[in-house]
Tab-separated table of C-alpha atoms in Angstrom:
chain	number	residue	atom	x	y	z
A	1	UNK	CA	-37.024	62.884	119.997
A	2	UNK	CA	-37.068	63.432	116.239
A	3	UNK	CA	-33.844	65.442	116.439
A	4	UNK	CA	-32.167	62.445	118.087
A	5	UNK	CA	-33.437	60.094	115.366
A	6	UNK	CA	-32.248	62.440	112.602
A	7	UNK	CA	-28.839	62.834	114.238
A	8	UNK	CA	-28.492	59.062	114.645
A	9	UNK	CA	-29.471	58.415	111.024
A	10	UNK	CA	-27.064	61.116	109.834
A	11	UNK	CA	-24.171	59.504	111.685
A	12	UNK	CA	-25.042	55.945	110.650
A	13	UNK	CA	-25.714	56.751	107.002
A	14	UNK	CA	-22.724	59.081	106.761
A	15	UNK	CA	-20.297	56.459	108.037
A	16	UNK	CA	-21.856	53.749	105.872
A	17	UNK	CA	-21.690	55.737	102.634
A	18	UNK	CA	-18.133	56.878	103.305
A	19	UNK	CA	-17.173	53.224	103.832
A	20	UNK	CA	-19.087	52.075	100.748
A	21	UNK	CA	-17.535	54.790	98.582
A	22	UNK	CA	-14.057	53.909	99.800
A	23	UNK	CA	-14.700	50.255	98.931
A	24	UNK	CA	-15.477	51.296	95.370
A	25	UNK	CA	-12.395	53.482	95.049
A	26	UNK	CA	-9.616	51.588	96.796
A	27	UNK	CA	-8.703	47.913	97.263
A	28	UNK	CA	-6.845	48.702	100.513
A	29	UNK	CA	-9.865	48.088	102.763
A	30	UNK	CA	-11.246	44.720	101.573
A	31	UNK	CA	-9.488	43.472	98.453
A	32	UNK	CA	-11.964	40.683	97.564
A	33	UNK	CA	-15.003	42.927	97.864
A	34	UNK	CA	-13.311	45.584	95.734
A	35	UNK	CA	-12.644	42.974	93.026
A	36	UNK	CA	-16.281	41.872	93.190
A	37	UNK	CA	-17.472	45.486	92.887
A	38	UNK	CA	-15.224	46.026	89.869
A	39	UNK	CA	-16.749	42.985	88.165
A	40	UNK	CA	-20.279	44.115	89.023
A	41	UNK	CA	-19.745	47.624	87.676
A	42	UNK	CA	-18.706	46.147	84.328
A	43	UNK	CA	-22.220	44.661	84.156
A	44	UNK	CA	-23.843	47.869	85.457
A	45	UNK	CA	-22.082	49.988	82.834
A	46	UNK	CA	-23.591	47.841	80.069
A	47	UNK	CA	-27.145	48.578	81.277
A	48	UNK	CA	-26.613	52.247	82.195
A	49	UNK	CA	-29.869	54.174	81.545
A	50	UNK	CA	-30.089	55.958	78.179
A	51	UNK	CA	-26.646	54.665	77.116
A	52	UNK	CA	-28.009	52.902	74.031
A	53	UNK	CA	-30.323	55.737	72.997
A	54	UNK	CA	-27.550	58.322	73.313
A	55	UNK	CA	-25.008	56.007	71.720
A	56	UNK	CA	-22.396	56.434	74.421
A	57	UNK	CA	-20.949	53.618	76.488
A	58	UNK	CA	-20.010	54.594	80.030
A	59	UNK	CA	-16.598	53.209	81.065
A	60	UNK	CA	-17.160	50.957	84.073
A	61	UNK	CA	-14.049	52.263	85.804
A	62	UNK	CA	-15.295	55.860	85.767
A	63	UNK	CA	-18.851	54.834	86.569
A	64	UNK	CA	-17.631	53.025	89.690
A	65	UNK	CA	-15.331	55.883	90.652
A	66	UNK	CA	-18.058	58.475	90.075
A	67	UNK	CA	-20.601	56.657	92.207
A	68	UNK	CA	-17.970	56.040	94.905
A	69	UNK	CA	-16.949	59.701	94.938
A	70	UNK	CA	-20.557	60.862	95.176
A	71	UNK	CA	-21.174	58.455	98.064
A	72	UNK	CA	-18.093	59.677	99.942
A	73	UNK	CA	-19.017	63.331	99.399
A	74	UNK	CA	-22.644	62.872	100.478
A	75	UNK	CA	-21.572	60.710	103.427
A	76	UNK	CA	-19.217	63.452	104.614
A	77	UNK	CA	-21.994	66.006	104.260
A	78	UNK	CA	-24.371	63.832	106.300
A	79	UNK	CA	-21.691	63.346	108.944
A	80	UNK	CA	-20.039	66.758	109.222
A	81	UNK	CA	-22.056	69.635	107.709
A	82	UNK	CA	-24.591	71.098	110.188
A	83	UNK	CA	-26.834	72.785	107.573
A	84	UNK	CA	-30.115	70.863	107.243
A	85	UNK	CA	-30.847	72.008	103.685
A	86	UNK	CA	-27.488	70.734	102.462
A	87	UNK	CA	-28.131	67.432	104.269
A	88	UNK	CA	-31.495	67.162	102.518
A	89	UNK	CA	-29.791	67.631	99.163
A	90	UNK	CA	-27.193	64.981	100.046
A	91	UNK	CA	-30.043	62.663	101.050
A	92	UNK	CA	-31.768	63.226	97.696
A	93	UNK	CA	-28.533	62.609	95.767
A	94	UNK	CA	-27.957	59.376	97.712
A	95	UNK	CA	-31.550	58.308	97.038
A	96	UNK	CA	-30.969	58.843	93.326
A	97	UNK	CA	-27.756	56.805	93.397
A	98	UNK	CA	-29.560	53.987	95.206
A	99	UNK	CA	-32.360	54.132	92.619
A	100	UNK	CA	-29.745	53.882	89.875
A	101	UNK	CA	-28.211	50.929	91.693
A	102	UNK	CA	-31.611	49.229	92.022
A	103	UNK	CA	-32.256	49.799	88.322
A	104	UNK	CA	-28.907	48.215	87.496
A	105	UNK	CA	-29.697	45.180	89.651
A	106	UNK	CA	-33.074	44.713	87.948
A	107	UNK	CA	-31.632	45.248	84.477
A	108	UNK	CA	-29.063	42.467	84.846
A	109	UNK	CA	-31.586	40.170	86.584
A	110	UNK	CA	-29.599	40.032	89.799
A	111	UNK	CA	-30.690	37.857	92.695
A	112	UNK	CA	-32.586	39.394	95.592
A	113	UNK	CA	-29.658	38.672	97.922
A	114	UNK	CA	-27.548	41.071	95.839
A	115	UNK	CA	-30.290	43.743	95.947
A	116	UNK	CA	-31.086	43.486	99.656
A	117	UNK	CA	-28.379	45.855	100.989
A	118	UNK	CA	-29.336	48.476	98.418
A	119	UNK	CA	-32.993	48.168	99.380
A	120	UNK	CA	-32.228	48.433	103.104
A	121	UNK	CA	-30.226	51.620	102.737
A	122	UNK	CA	-32.678	53.042	100.217
A	123	UNK	CA	-35.454	52.676	102.787
A	124	UNK	CA	-33.232	54.083	105.533
A	125	UNK	CA	-32.684	57.180	103.381
A	126	UNK	CA	-36.438	57.416	102.795
A	127	UNK	CA	-37.048	57.111	106.566
A	128	UNK	CA	-34.499	59.845	107.247
A	129	UNK	CA	-36.282	62.094	104.784
A	130	UNK	CA	-39.720	61.400	106.317
A	131	UNK	CA	-38.457	62.064	109.854
A	132	UNK	CA	-36.846	65.285	108.635
A	133	UNK	CA	-40.139	66.398	107.072
A	134	UNK	CA	-41.920	65.652	110.362
A	135	UNK	CA	-39.292	67.682	112.206
A	136	UNK	CA	-39.864	70.591	109.794
A	137	UNK	CA	-43.601	70.335	110.358
A	138	UNK	CA	-43.228	70.340	114.154
A	139	UNK	CA	-40.970	73.410	113.964
A	140	UNK	CA	-43.503	75.198	111.762
A	141	UNK	CA	-46.308	74.428	114.217
A	142	UNK	CA	-44.313	75.877	117.112
A	143	UNK	CA	-43.690	79.120	115.250
A	144	UNK	CA	-47.315	79.764	114.337
A	145	UNK	CA	-49.091	82.019	116.861
A	146	UNK	CA	-51.969	80.593	118.804
A	147	UNK	CA	-55.436	81.724	117.847
A	148	UNK	CA	-57.145	83.779	120.529
A	149	UNK	CA	-60.836	84.397	120.417
A	150	UNK	CA	-62.074	87.920	120.831
A	151	UNK	CA	-61.413	91.257	119.306
A	152	UNK	CA	-58.080	92.925	119.283
A	153	UNK	CA	-59.688	96.310	118.598
A	154	UNK	CA	-61.298	96.635	121.994
A	155	UNK	CA	-58.994	96.718	124.909
A	156	UNK	CA	-60.452	97.159	128.338
A	157	UNK	CA	-58.435	99.784	130.114
A	158	UNK	CA	-58.258	99.569	133.840
A	159	UNK	CA	-58.588	102.701	135.824
A	160	UNK	CA	-55.370	103.374	137.604
A	161	UNK	CA	-55.303	103.041	141.352
A	162	UNK	CA	-54.583	106.175	143.299
A	163	UNK	CA	-50.964	106.482	144.238
A	164	UNK	CA	-49.978	106.696	147.767
A	165	UNK	CA	-46.858	108.437	148.779
A	166	UNK	CA	-44.418	106.186	150.547
A	167	UNK	CA	-42.244	107.296	153.424
A	168	UNK	CA	-44.035	110.548	153.707
A	169	UNK	CA	-43.717	112.188	157.098
A	170	UNK	CA	-46.816	113.763	158.549
């Protein structure tokens, strides 16, 4: 059951993040939403963490493209790559990008309606990670040998039964 849930979340999240990354990179899908994202990333670049303390301003164009590229890459990993460890790393990277996105929303005092999609997919990534940990735990429990009471040093040996010759003519 947990394998089915993980597979479903991998497919859903992979497709979503590929779509979201493509929206950030190209206006060919939905032009109005791409324009809105470009305007939002100008605001997000102004409140990028540690930008003021380091003294470097992140260009909004490259910030948007970087986040979009990371989302496409991690979405493809979630969708295509069968290795579970690599999928866990992609999940962690996507969680960090969603945390950065949530920070940006809070820093510019965005409305909750603007934060809601980020929160939903953040919690879906957290759920995927929890289900994956449960799946790991269930696999580890299956591998562990069962405890058997008694001593392994003493083995009762049965006396062999006498052999009888078969098909022996008398």
